[in-house]
Amino acid sequence: EAFLMATFCPTDGHLNPFLMTDAYYQAAKRLGVRFHFFENVLEIKSENNKIKKVVTDKNEYETDVVVNAAGGFAREIGLMAGIEIPVYSEKHEILVTEPIARIQGPMVMSFSKNIYCQQVPHGSFLIGRGDPTVPHDHDITSSWRFLDLMAKTVTEILPKIGELRVIRQWAGSYNMSPDKQPIISEAPELEGFYMACGFSGHGFMFAPMTGLLLSEIILKRKPSLDVSNYHLHRFKTNKAYETEKSVV
Ligand SMILES: Cc1cc2nc3c(=O)[nH]c(=O)nc-3n(C[C@H](O)[C@H](O)[C@H](O)COP(=O)(O)OP(=O)(O)OC[C@H]3O[C@@H](n4cnc5c(N)ncnc54)[C@H](O)[C@@H]3O)c2cc1C
């Protein structure tokens, strides 16, 4: 009764982000990539508008290429390089229920009801909503307000799921851009500085293509897709840009 109509996309899929991130990590290591964990980038140094060095709390690295893929902290990393990136961070909360036998097929999402809800393979439901009242900052604490509002929506439109116990709730940052589309580009004013940020809540599913496109941009090859709409400079022109509406 809560729904008037719905669309179904048979080619949609889902992936476990922990497993996928680990798979990329293992594959990158096999290809010779070196990882430096628990190391904070503090400064990015340039000379004559070219990237020169990254300074961390543990080391200094001479380099001529830096990729700003700092998620919720992309704006701060940009400022270290003297590049103004018009993105901000916004808390989004989510919860997981106890597992039950499969009752739901595809993920259910409603923009008007402010909910996405998916039963994952082992039977738990992942349920989240956005909160237009949260400030633009780095807060990722969990709130009673989220639990309260989420429970109200679920019991109204998915009453069976409303009977389940909540196992855990957590929060993370969406890195939001003005048009809610990613920024995948070089910074023309600073040679060697590249950006993959502003994913506005969609960065996981865009990750494989983003990696490919950015590697092509860095290697000065023709990108597999036209990425001109994702250039940082779109926000500096007077041209109207299209805002992505499907963000919960
Ligand atoms: C609740 C929730 C649900 C979501 N659901 C989906 C979904 O269903 N589908 C989807 O596609 N996306 C989803 N997203 C969005 C997705 O998680 C992000 O877009 C994606 O993780 C961004 O990846 P990233 O690699 O750009 O940034 P991150 O994964 O945030 O990685 C950035 C890294 O940079 C590091 N870093 C930052 N500053 C520094 C510094 N100074 N020095 C060193 N390291 C630094 C951080 O520690 C972090 O490891 C969701 C997000 C949230 C919060």
Coordinates of C-alpha atoms and ligand atoms in Angstrom, one line a residue:
E1 CA 0.0 0.0 0.0
A2 CA 2.9 2.3 0.6
F3 CA 4.0 2.2 -3.1
L4 CA 2.1 3.5 -6.1
M5 CA 4.6 2.1 -8.7
A6 CA 8.2 1.0 -9.0
T7 CA 10.9 0.3 -11.6
F8 CA 13.0 -2.8 -11.7
C9 CA 16.4 -3.0 -13.3
P10 CA 17.4 -6.6 -14.1
T11 CA 21.1 -5.7 -14.7
D12 CA 21.6 -4.2 -11.2
G13 CA 24.0 -6.1 -9.0
H14 CA 25.6 -5.9 -5.6
L15 CA 29.1 -6.5 -4.2
N16 CA 30.5 -6.9 -0.8
P17 CA 32.8 -3.8 -0.3
F18 CA 35.1 -5.5 2.1
L19 CA 35.8 -8.4 -0.2
M20 CA 36.1 -6.2 -3.3
T21 CA 38.6 -3.8 -1.6
D22 CA 40.7 -6.8 -0.4
A23 CA 40.6 -8.3 -3.9
Y24 CA 41.9 -5.0 -5.4
Y25 CA 44.6 -4.9 -2.7
Q26 CA 45.8 -8.4 -3.4
A27 CA 45.7 -7.8 -7.2
A28 CA 47.6 -4.5 -6.9
K29 CA 50.3 -6.2 -4.7
R30 CA 50.7 -8.9 -7.3
L31 CA 51.3 -6.1 -9.9
G32 CA 54.0 -4.6 -7.7
V33 CA 52.1 -1.8 -5.9
R34 CA 53.5 -0.9 -2.5
F35 CA 51.1 0.2 0.3
H36 CA 51.9 2.4 3.3
F37 CA 49.2 2.1 5.9
F38 CA 48.6 4.3 8.9
E39 CA 50.5 7.2 7.4
N40 CA 48.9 10.6 7.3
V41 CA 49.6 13.0 4.4
L42 CA 50.4 16.4 5.9
E43 CA 51.8 18.4 3.0
I44 CA 52.0 18.4 -0.8
K45 CA 54.9 20.3 -2.2
S46 CA 55.1 21.7 -5.7
E47 CA 57.6 23.8 -7.7
N48 CA 56.9 25.9 -10.8
N49 CA 53.3 24.5 -10.9
K50 CA 54.5 20.9 -10.8
I51 CA 54.1 18.3 -8.1
K52 CA 57.4 17.6 -6.3
K53 CA 56.9 15.9 -3.0
V54 CA 54.4 14.4 -0.5
V55 CA 55.2 14.8 3.2
T56 CA 53.6 12.4 5.7
D57 CA 53.9 12.0 9.5
K58 CA 56.4 9.2 8.8
N59 CA 58.3 10.0 5.6
E60 CA 58.8 12.2 2.6
Y61 CA 58.2 11.0 -1.0
E62 CA 59.7 12.7 -4.1
T63 CA 57.1 12.2 -6.9
D64 CA 55.7 13.9 -9.9
V65 CA 52.2 12.4 -9.6
V66 CA 49.6 12.6 -6.8
V67 CA 46.1 11.2 -7.0
N68 CA 43.7 12.8 -4.6
A69 CA 41.3 9.9 -3.7
A70 CA 40.9 10.9 -0.1
G71 CA 37.1 10.4 0.1
G72 CA 35.7 12.6 2.8
F73 CA 39.0 14.5 3.1
A74 CA 39.4 15.3 -0.6
R75 CA 38.9 19.0 0.0
E76 CA 41.6 19.1 2.6
I77 CA 44.1 17.2 0.4
G78 CA 43.3 19.6 -2.5
L79 CA 44.0 22.6 -0.2
M80 CA 47.4 21.1 0.7
A81 CA 48.2 21.3 -3.0
G82 CA 46.7 24.8 -3.4
I83 CA 43.7 23.5 -5.4
E84 CA 40.2 24.5 -4.3
I85 CA 37.8 21.5 -4.8
P86 CA 34.2 22.5 -4.1
V87 CA 33.3 19.3 -2.3
Y88 CA 32.1 18.8 1.3
S89 CA 31.5 15.8 3.6
E90 CA 28.2 14.7 4.9
K91 CA 27.3 12.0 7.4
H92 CA 25.2 9.1 6.2
E93 CA 24.0 6.4 8.6
I94 CA 23.1 2.7 8.0
L95 CA 22.1 -0.3 10.0
V96 CA 22.2 -4.1 9.8
T97 CA 19.5 -6.5 11.1
E98 CA 19.7 -10.0 12.3
P99 CA 19.7 -12.5 9.4
I100 CA 16.6 -14.4 8.3
A101 CA 15.7 -16.7 5.4
R102 CA 15.5 -14.9 2.0
I103 CA 12.3 -12.9 1.6
Q104 CA 13.6 -10.0 -0.6
G105 CA 15.1 -10.2 -4.0
P106 CA 16.5 -6.9 -5.4
M107 CA 17.4 -3.9 -3.3
V108 CA 14.4 -1.7 -2.6
M109 CA 15.0 2.1 -2.8
S110 CA 12.6 5.0 -2.5
F111 CA 13.6 8.6 -2.9
S112 CA 10.3 10.0 -1.6
K113 CA 10.4 7.7 1.5
N114 CA 14.2 8.2 1.9
I115 CA 15.2 4.6 2.3
Y116 CA 17.3 1.9 0.7
C117 CA 17.0 -1.6 1.9
Q118 CA 18.8 -4.8 0.8
Q119 CA 18.8 -8.3 2.0
V120 CA 22.4 -9.5 1.7
P121 CA 23.3 -13.2 0.9
H122 CA 23.6 -14.4 4.5
G123 CA 20.1 -13.0 5.3
S124 CA 20.7 -9.7 7.1
F125 CA 19.1 -6.5 5.8
L126 CA 21.2 -3.4 5.2
I127 CA 19.0 -0.3 5.6
G128 CA 20.0 3.3 5.3
R129 CA 18.6 6.9 4.8
G130 CA 20.0 10.3 4.2
D131 CA 19.4 13.2 6.6
P132 CA 19.2 16.7 5.0
T133 CA 19.6 18.3 8.4
V134 CA 23.2 17.0 9.1
P135 CA 26.0 19.6 9.0
H136 CA 28.7 19.5 6.3
D137 CA 31.6 18.1 8.4
H138 CA 33.5 15.0 9.3
D139 CA 31.2 13.7 12.0
I140 CA 30.6 9.9 11.6
T141 CA 29.0 9.1 14.9
S142 CA 25.9 7.0 15.1
S143 CA 22.6 8.6 16.3
W144 CA 19.4 7.7 18.0
R145 CA 17.6 10.1 15.6
F146 CA 18.7 7.8 12.7
L147 CA 17.4 4.6 14.4
D148 CA 14.2 6.3 15.3
L149 CA 13.4 7.7 11.8
M150 CA 14.7 4.6 10.0
A151 CA 12.5 2.3 12.2
K152 CA 9.4 4.5 11.5
T153 CA 9.9 4.3 7.7
V154 CA 10.6 0.5 7.7
T155 CA 7.6 -0.4 9.9
E156 CA 5.4 1.8 7.6
I157 CA 6.5 0.4 4.2
L158 CA 8.2 -2.9 4.9
P159 CA 6.4 -4.1 8.1
K160 CA 7.9 -7.7 8.0
I161 CA 11.4 -6.2 8.2
G162 CA 10.3 -3.9 11.0
E163 CA 9.9 -6.9 13.3
L164 CA 13.7 -7.7 13.1
R165 CA 16.3 -6.9 15.7
V166 CA 19.0 -4.4 14.8
I167 CA 22.5 -5.9 15.2
R168 CA 24.6 -2.8 14.5
Q169 CA 24.5 0.7 13.2
W170 CA 27.3 2.8 11.8
A171 CA 28.0 5.9 9.8
G172 CA 30.3 7.2 7.1
S173 CA 30.9 10.2 4.9
Y174 CA 29.6 11.0 1.5
N175 CA 32.0 13.3 -0.3
M176 CA 29.5 15.6 -2.1
S177 CA 30.1 17.7 -5.2
P178 CA 27.8 20.6 -6.3
D179 CA 26.2 18.5 -9.0
K180 CA 26.4 15.2 -7.1
Q181 CA 28.6 13.8 -9.9
P182 CA 32.2 12.7 -9.4
I183 CA 35.3 14.8 -10.2
I184 CA 37.6 12.7 -12.3
S185 CA 40.3 14.9 -13.8
E186 CA 43.7 16.5 -13.7
A187 CA 44.2 20.0 -12.2
P188 CA 45.4 22.0 -15.1
E189 CA 47.0 24.6 -12.9
L190 CA 49.2 22.0 -11.1
E191 CA 50.9 19.5 -13.3
G192 CA 50.8 16.0 -11.8
F193 CA 47.8 16.5 -9.5
Y194 CA 44.8 14.3 -10.2
M195 CA 41.5 13.9 -8.5
A196 CA 39.0 11.1 -8.1
C197 CA 36.5 12.5 -5.5
G198 CA 33.1 14.0 -5.0
F199 CA 31.4 10.7 -5.5
S200 CA 28.3 11.8 -3.6
G201 CA 27.5 8.4 -2.3
H202 CA 28.1 6.4 -5.5
G203 CA 31.9 5.9 -5.3
F204 CA 31.9 2.2 -4.7
M205 CA 30.1 1.2 -7.9
F206 CA 32.1 3.7 -9.9
A207 CA 35.4 2.5 -8.5
P208 CA 36.6 0.1 -11.3
M209 CA 35.8 2.5 -14.1
T210 CA 37.3 5.4 -12.1
G211 CA 40.6 3.5 -11.8
L212 CA 40.7 2.8 -15.5
L213 CA 39.8 6.3 -16.6
L214 CA 42.2 8.0 -14.2
S215 CA 45.1 5.7 -15.3
E216 CA 44.3 6.7 -18.9
I217 CA 44.3 10.4 -18.0
I218 CA 47.6 10.1 -16.2
L219 CA 49.2 8.1 -19.1
K220 CA 47.9 10.8 -21.5
R221 CA 45.8 8.1 -23.4
K222 CA 42.4 8.7 -24.8
P223 CA 39.9 7.8 -21.9
S224 CA 37.6 4.9 -22.6
L225 CA 34.7 7.2 -21.9
D226 CA 34.2 10.9 -22.4
V227 CA 35.1 12.3 -19.0
S228 CA 34.7 16.0 -19.9
N229 CA 31.5 16.3 -17.7
Y230 CA 33.6 15.2 -14.7
H231 CA 36.3 17.8 -15.0
L232 CA 36.9 20.0 -12.0
H233 CA 36.6 23.1 -14.1
R234 CA 32.9 22.5 -14.9
F235 CA 32.1 24.4 -11.7
K236 CA 34.1 27.4 -12.9
T237 CA 32.2 28.0 -16.1
N238 CA 28.8 29.5 -16.4
K239 CA 27.5 26.5 -18.2
A240 CA 24.6 24.9 -16.4
Y241 CA 25.4 21.4 -15.2
E242 CA 23.0 18.5 -14.6
T243 CA 22.5 17.5 -11.0
E244 CA 22.2 13.8 -10.2
K245 CA 18.9 13.3 -8.4
S246 CA 19.2 9.6 -7.3
V247 CA 21.1 10.1 -4.1
V248 CA 19.8 8.8 -0.8
Ligands
LIG1 C1 26.4 4.5 4.6 C2 27.0 4.6 3.2 C3 26.5 3.8 2.2 C4 27.0 3.8 0.9 N1 26.5 3.0 0.0 C5 27.0 3.0 -1.3 C6 26.5 2.2 -2.3 O1 25.5 1.5 -2.1 N2 27.1 2.2 -3.6 C7 28.1 3.1 -3.8 O2 28.6 3.0 -5.0 N3 28.6 3.8 -2.9 C8 28.1 3.9 -1.6 N4 28.7 4.7 -0.6 C9 29.7 5.6 -1.0 C10 31.1 5.0 -1.1 O3 31.3 4.3 0.2 C11 32.1 6.0 -1.3 O4 31.8 6.8 -2.5 C12 33.5 5.3 -1.6 O5 33.8 4.6 -0.5 C13 34.5 6.4 -1.9 O6 35.7 5.7 -2.1 P1 37.1 6.5 -2.1 O7 38.1 5.4 -2.3 O8 37.0 7.6 -3.0 O9 37.2 7.1 -0.6 P2 37.4 6.3 0.7 O10 36.9 4.9 0.7 O11 36.8 7.2 1.8 O12 39.0 6.3 0.9 C14 39.7 7.5 1.2 C15 40.9 7.1 1.9 O13 41.8 8.2 2.0 C16 42.4 8.2 3.3 N5 42.8 9.6 3.6 C17 42.0 10.7 3.8 N6 42.8 11.7 4.2 C18 44.1 11.2 4.3 C19 45.4 11.8 4.6 N7 45.5 13.1 4.9 N8 46.4 11.0 4.6 C20 46.4 9.7 4.2 N9 45.2 9.1 3.9 C21 44.1 9.9 3.9 C22 41.3 7.7 4.2 O14 41.9 7.1 5.4 C23 40.7 6.6 3.3 O15 41.3 5.3 3.5 C24 28.1 4.7 0.6 C25 28.7 5.4 1.7 C26 28.1 5.4 3.0 C27 28.8 6.3 4.0

